[in-house]
């Protein structure tokens, strides 16, 4: 994950879904909700695994207050060293970005970065994108952003289209993290990134370039993120996969692997919040 897909949306989430269980009254009252405590110096430490093998640990903390367009946000940072990239998806999308709470919603501002390779970075600027809403019912799309941009890869002009969505997931009276602890008053959100890439190629001399799909629109990231009231993010399960078109019969070699698939988990192992 660290080398293949560095961080995503901050995109949030930007953050995932399953079913619903509304047995706990306090978790349905936004005035009592604090699913991501936003106090400077709060921190969370996660064990990160890829395909069931531990790859490292990440530390996520609230660095400082920052003001953007007259609104006060909490700025997040990861791993204390700017040169040390996060292993995990959630830590990666929060790293360097800013969050504020408005009513029952968590709003994210910053730049999400998704890299299928060094040659294909996907950076999306977001402003107050809702990535979680404790008052929303399961299945509600709480935030979305779509668009496109152009760049050059290995000398070929390409157009990248994206669609990012955050969908409110389950409400659980209790939840046991796989291989970990049990928590009460838990809500989840599903973050999904759909990506498509097309290259502009001149197949015949004198004929205008033709748009050729390289990556058919597909969900390349689907992440389910769980939050416990008064604690924060306790567990995330992220599926990352893509399949490029096969141009080998034309003698064309793409600068990234044709297929990729990985399941990543982030499990809370320590925290300090106020």
Coordinates of C-alpha atoms in Angstrom, one line a residue:
X1 CA 0.0 0.0 0.0
X2 CA 2.8 2.4 0.9
X3 CA 4.4 2.0 -2.5
X4 CA 1.4 1.4 -4.6
X5 CA -1.4 3.6 -3.3
X6 CA -0.1 6.2 -0.9
X7 CA -3.2 8.0 0.3
X8 CA -6.6 8.6 -0.8
X9 CA -9.3 11.2 -0.4
X10 CA -9.1 12.2 2.3
X11 CA -11.2 10.9 0.6
X12 CA -12.5 10.1 2.9
X13 CA -12.8 8.7 3.6
X14 CA -13.2 9.7 3.2
X15 CA -14.6 6.9 5.2
X16 CA -17.9 3.1 4.9
X17 CA -21.1 0.8 5.4
X18 CA -22.8 -2.5 6.1
X19 CA -26.2 -2.7 7.9
X20 CA -27.9 -0.9 10.8
X21 CA -28.7 -1.3 14.5
X22 CA -30.2 1.6 16.3
X23 CA -30.6 0.1 19.8
X24 CA -28.5 2.7 21.6
X25 CA -30.4 5.9 22.2
X26 CA -27.3 8.0 23.0
X27 CA -25.7 7.2 19.7
X28 CA -28.7 8.5 17.9
X29 CA -28.5 11.9 19.6
X30 CA -26.0 14.1 17.8
X31 CA -25.7 16.4 20.8
X32 CA -24.0 13.6 22.7
X33 CA -21.9 12.5 19.7
X34 CA -18.1 12.8 19.7
X35 CA -17.0 10.1 17.2
X36 CA -13.7 11.8 16.5
X37 CA -12.6 13.9 19.5
X38 CA -11.1 17.1 18.1
X39 CA -8.6 18.4 20.8
X40 CA -5.1 19.5 20.0
X41 CA -2.6 16.8 21.0
X42 CA -5.1 13.9 20.8
X43 CA -3.5 10.9 19.2
X44 CA -4.2 7.4 17.9
X45 CA -1.8 4.6 17.1
X46 CA -2.8 1.8 14.6
X47 CA -1.4 -1.6 13.6
X48 CA -1.5 -1.8 9.9
X49 CA -1.8 -5.1 8.0
X50 CA -1.9 -5.9 4.3
X51 CA -3.3 -9.2 3.1
X52 CA -3.2 -10.5 6.8
X53 CA 0.5 -9.6 7.3
X54 CA 1.5 -6.8 9.6
X55 CA 3.4 -4.1 7.7
X56 CA 3.9 -1.5 10.4
X57 CA 2.3 1.0 12.8
X58 CA 1.0 4.5 12.2
X59 CA 0.5 7.3 14.6
X60 CA -2.1 10.0 13.9
X61 CA -2.4 13.1 16.0
X62 CA -4.0 16.6 16.0
X63 CA -1.2 19.0 15.5
X64 CA -2.8 22.4 15.9
X65 CA -5.7 24.7 15.2
X66 CA -5.8 26.3 11.8
X67 CA -8.1 28.9 10.3
X68 CA -9.4 28.5 6.7
X69 CA -11.9 31.0 5.3
X70 CA -12.8 32.2 8.8
X71 CA -13.5 28.7 10.0
X72 CA -11.3 27.0 12.7
X73 CA -10.2 23.5 11.9
X74 CA -8.0 20.9 13.5
X75 CA -5.0 20.0 11.5
X76 CA -3.9 16.3 11.5
X77 CA -0.4 14.9 11.1
X78 CA 1.0 11.4 11.0
X79 CA 4.1 9.7 12.4
X80 CA 5.8 12.9 13.7
X81 CA 8.4 12.9 10.9
X82 CA 7.3 14.6 7.7
X83 CA 9.5 12.1 5.6
X84 CA 7.8 9.1 7.1
X85 CA 4.8 8.2 5.0
X86 CA 1.8 6.5 6.6
X87 CA 1.2 2.8 5.9
X88 CA -2.5 3.0 6.4
X89 CA -5.3 4.4 4.2
X90 CA -7.1 6.3 7.0
X91 CA -4.0 7.8 8.4
X92 CA -2.9 8.7 4.9
X93 CA -6.0 10.6 4.0
X94 CA -6.0 12.5 7.3
X95 CA -2.2 13.4 7.2
X96 CA -1.7 17.1 6.5
X97 CA -5.4 17.8 6.1
X98 CA -7.9 19.7 8.3
X99 CA -11.2 18.7 9.9
X100 CA -14.0 20.6 11.7
X101 CA -17.3 19.6 13.2
X102 CA -20.5 21.3 12.1
X103 CA -23.6 19.9 13.9
X104 CA -23.5 16.2 13.4
X105 CA -21.1 16.3 10.4
X106 CA -17.4 16.1 10.1
X107 CA -16.1 18.3 7.3
X108 CA -12.7 17.6 5.6
X109 CA -10.6 20.2 3.8
X110 CA -7.3 19.6 2.1
X111 CA -5.8 17.5 -0.7
X112 CA -6.4 13.8 -1.2
X113 CA -3.7 11.9 -2.9
X114 CA -4.0 8.5 -4.7
X115 CA -1.1 7.1 -6.6
X116 CA -1.4 4.0 -8.7
X117 CA 2.2 4.8 -9.5
X118 CA 4.6 7.7 -9.4
X119 CA 3.6 8.3 -13.0
X120 CA -0.1 8.5 -12.1
X121 CA -0.8 10.7 -9.1
X122 CA -4.4 11.6 -8.4
X123 CA -4.7 14.7 -6.3
X124 CA -8.1 16.1 -5.5
X125 CA -8.6 19.4 -3.6
X126 CA -11.6 19.3 -1.3
X127 CA -13.3 22.0 0.8
X128 CA -15.6 21.0 3.7
X129 CA -16.4 17.6 2.2
X130 CA -18.7 15.8 4.6
X131 CA -17.1 12.5 5.5
X132 CA -19.2 11.4 8.4
X133 CA -22.7 12.3 9.7
X134 CA -23.8 10.8 13.0
X135 CA -27.4 11.8 12.4
X136 CA -27.6 10.2 9.0
X137 CA -29.3 6.9 8.5
X138 CA -27.5 3.9 7.0
X139 CA -27.1 4.1 3.3
X140 CA -27.3 7.9 3.1
X141 CA -24.6 9.5 0.9
X142 CA -23.3 12.2 3.2
X143 CA -20.6 13.6 0.8
X144 CA -19.5 13.3 -2.8
X145 CA -17.2 14.9 -5.3
X146 CA -16.6 14.1 -9.0
X147 CA -14.5 15.6 -11.7
X148 CA -11.7 15.0 -14.2
X149 CA -8.3 16.4 -15.1
X150 CA -5.6 15.8 -17.7
X151 CA -1.9 15.1 -17.5
X152 CA 0.9 13.4 -19.4
X153 CA 2.1 9.9 -18.6
X154 CA 5.2 8.5 -20.4
X155 CA 4.6 11.0 -23.2
X156 CA 0.9 10.2 -23.6
X157 CA -1.9 12.7 -22.8
X158 CA -4.4 11.1 -20.5
X159 CA -7.7 12.1 -18.9
X160 CA -8.5 10.9 -15.4
X161 CA -12.1 10.9 -14.2
X162 CA -13.0 10.3 -10.6
X163 CA -16.1 10.0 -8.3
X164 CA -15.6 10.0 -4.6
X165 CA -18.5 9.2 -2.2
X166 CA -18.9 8.9 1.6
X167 CA -21.9 6.8 2.6
X168 CA -23.0 6.5 6.2
X169 CA -22.9 2.9 7.4
X170 CA -23.9 0.8 10.4
X171 CA -24.9 2.0 13.8
X172 CA -23.9 -0.6 16.4
X173 CA -24.6 -0.8 20.1
X174 CA -21.3 -2.7 20.4
X175 CA -18.6 -3.8 17.9
X176 CA -15.6 -6.1 18.4
X177 CA -12.6 -5.3 16.2
X178 CA -11.3 -8.5 14.5
X179 CA -8.5 -9.7 16.7
X180 CA -8.9 -6.7 19.0
X181 CA -11.1 -5.1 21.7
X182 CA -14.8 -4.5 21.9
X183 CA -16.3 -1.0 21.8
X184 CA -19.7 0.5 22.5
X185 CA -21.7 3.1 20.5
X186 CA -20.0 2.5 17.1
X187 CA -20.8 4.0 13.7
X188 CA -19.3 3.3 10.3
X189 CA -18.9 5.1 7.0
X190 CA -18.0 3.7 3.6
X191 CA -15.6 5.6 1.4
X192 CA -15.5 4.7 -2.2
X193 CA -13.4 6.0 -5.1
X194 CA -14.3 5.2 -8.7
X195 CA -11.6 5.9 -11.2
X196 CA -11.3 5.9 -15.0
X197 CA -8.3 6.7 -17.2
X198 CA -8.3 7.3 -21.0
X199 CA -5.3 8.0 -23.2
X200 CA -5.3 10.1 -26.3
X201 CA -3.4 8.2 -29.0
X202 CA -2.8 8.9 -32.6
X203 CA -3.2 5.5 -34.2
X204 CA -2.9 6.5 -37.9
X205 CA -0.7 9.4 -39.2
X206 CA -2.8 12.4 -40.3
X207 CA -5.8 11.2 -38.3
X208 CA -6.8 13.0 -35.1
X209 CA -5.9 11.3 -31.8
X210 CA -8.4 8.8 -30.5
X211 CA -9.4 8.4 -26.8
X212 CA -8.6 4.9 -25.7
X213 CA -9.7 3.5 -22.3
X214 CA -6.7 2.5 -20.2
X215 CA -8.6 2.0 -17.0
X216 CA -12.3 1.4 -17.4
X217 CA -14.3 3.2 -14.7
X218 CA -14.2 1.0 -11.6
X219 CA -14.1 1.1 -7.8
X220 CA -10.4 1.1 -7.1
X221 CA -10.8 1.9 -3.3
X222 CA -13.6 0.8 -1.0
X223 CA -13.0 1.5 2.7
X224 CA -15.2 0.8 5.7
X225 CA -14.2 2.8 8.7
X226 CA -15.5 2.4 12.2
X227 CA -15.7 5.1 14.8
X228 CA -16.4 4.7 18.6
X229 CA -18.1 7.5 20.5
X230 CA -15.6 9.5 22.6
X231 CA -12.7 7.5 21.1
X232 CA -12.3 8.0 17.4
X233 CA -11.4 5.7 14.5
X234 CA -11.0 2.2 15.9
X235 CA -10.8 0.0 12.8
X236 CA -10.7 0.3 9.0
X237 CA -10.9 -2.3 6.3
X238 CA -9.9 -1.2 2.9
X239 CA -10.0 -3.0 -0.4
X240 CA -7.8 -1.7 -3.2
X241 CA -8.0 -3.2 -6.6
X242 CA -7.8 -2.3 -10.3
X243 CA -7.4 -3.9 -13.7
X244 CA -6.0 -2.1 -16.7
X245 CA -6.7 -2.8 -20.3
X246 CA -4.3 -5.2 -21.9
X247 CA -2.3 -3.6 -24.7
X248 CA 0.5 -6.3 -24.9
X249 CA -0.7 -7.4 -28.3
X250 CA 0.0 -3.9 -29.6
X251 CA 3.5 -3.9 -28.2
X252 CA 2.5 -1.2 -25.6
X253 CA 3.9 -1.6 -22.1
X254 CA 2.2 0.4 -19.4
X255 CA 4.2 2.1 -16.6
X256 CA 2.2 0.5 -13.9
X257 CA 1.2 -3.1 -13.1
X258 CA -1.8 -4.3 -15.2
X259 CA -3.6 -5.6 -12.1
X260 CA -3.4 -5.0 -8.4
X261 CA -5.4 -6.2 -5.4
X262 CA -4.9 -5.8 -1.7
X263 CA -6.9 -5.8 1.5
X264 CA -5.7 -3.6 4.2
X265 CA -6.7 -3.2 7.9
X266 CA -5.9 -0.6 10.5
X267 CA -6.5 -1.6 14.1
X268 CA -6.4 0.8 17.0
X269 CA -3.8 -0.3 19.6
X270 CA -3.3 2.9 21.7
X271 CA -4.9 6.3 22.0
X272 CA -5.1 9.4 24.2
X273 CA -8.1 11.8 23.7
X274 CA -9.8 14.6 25.6

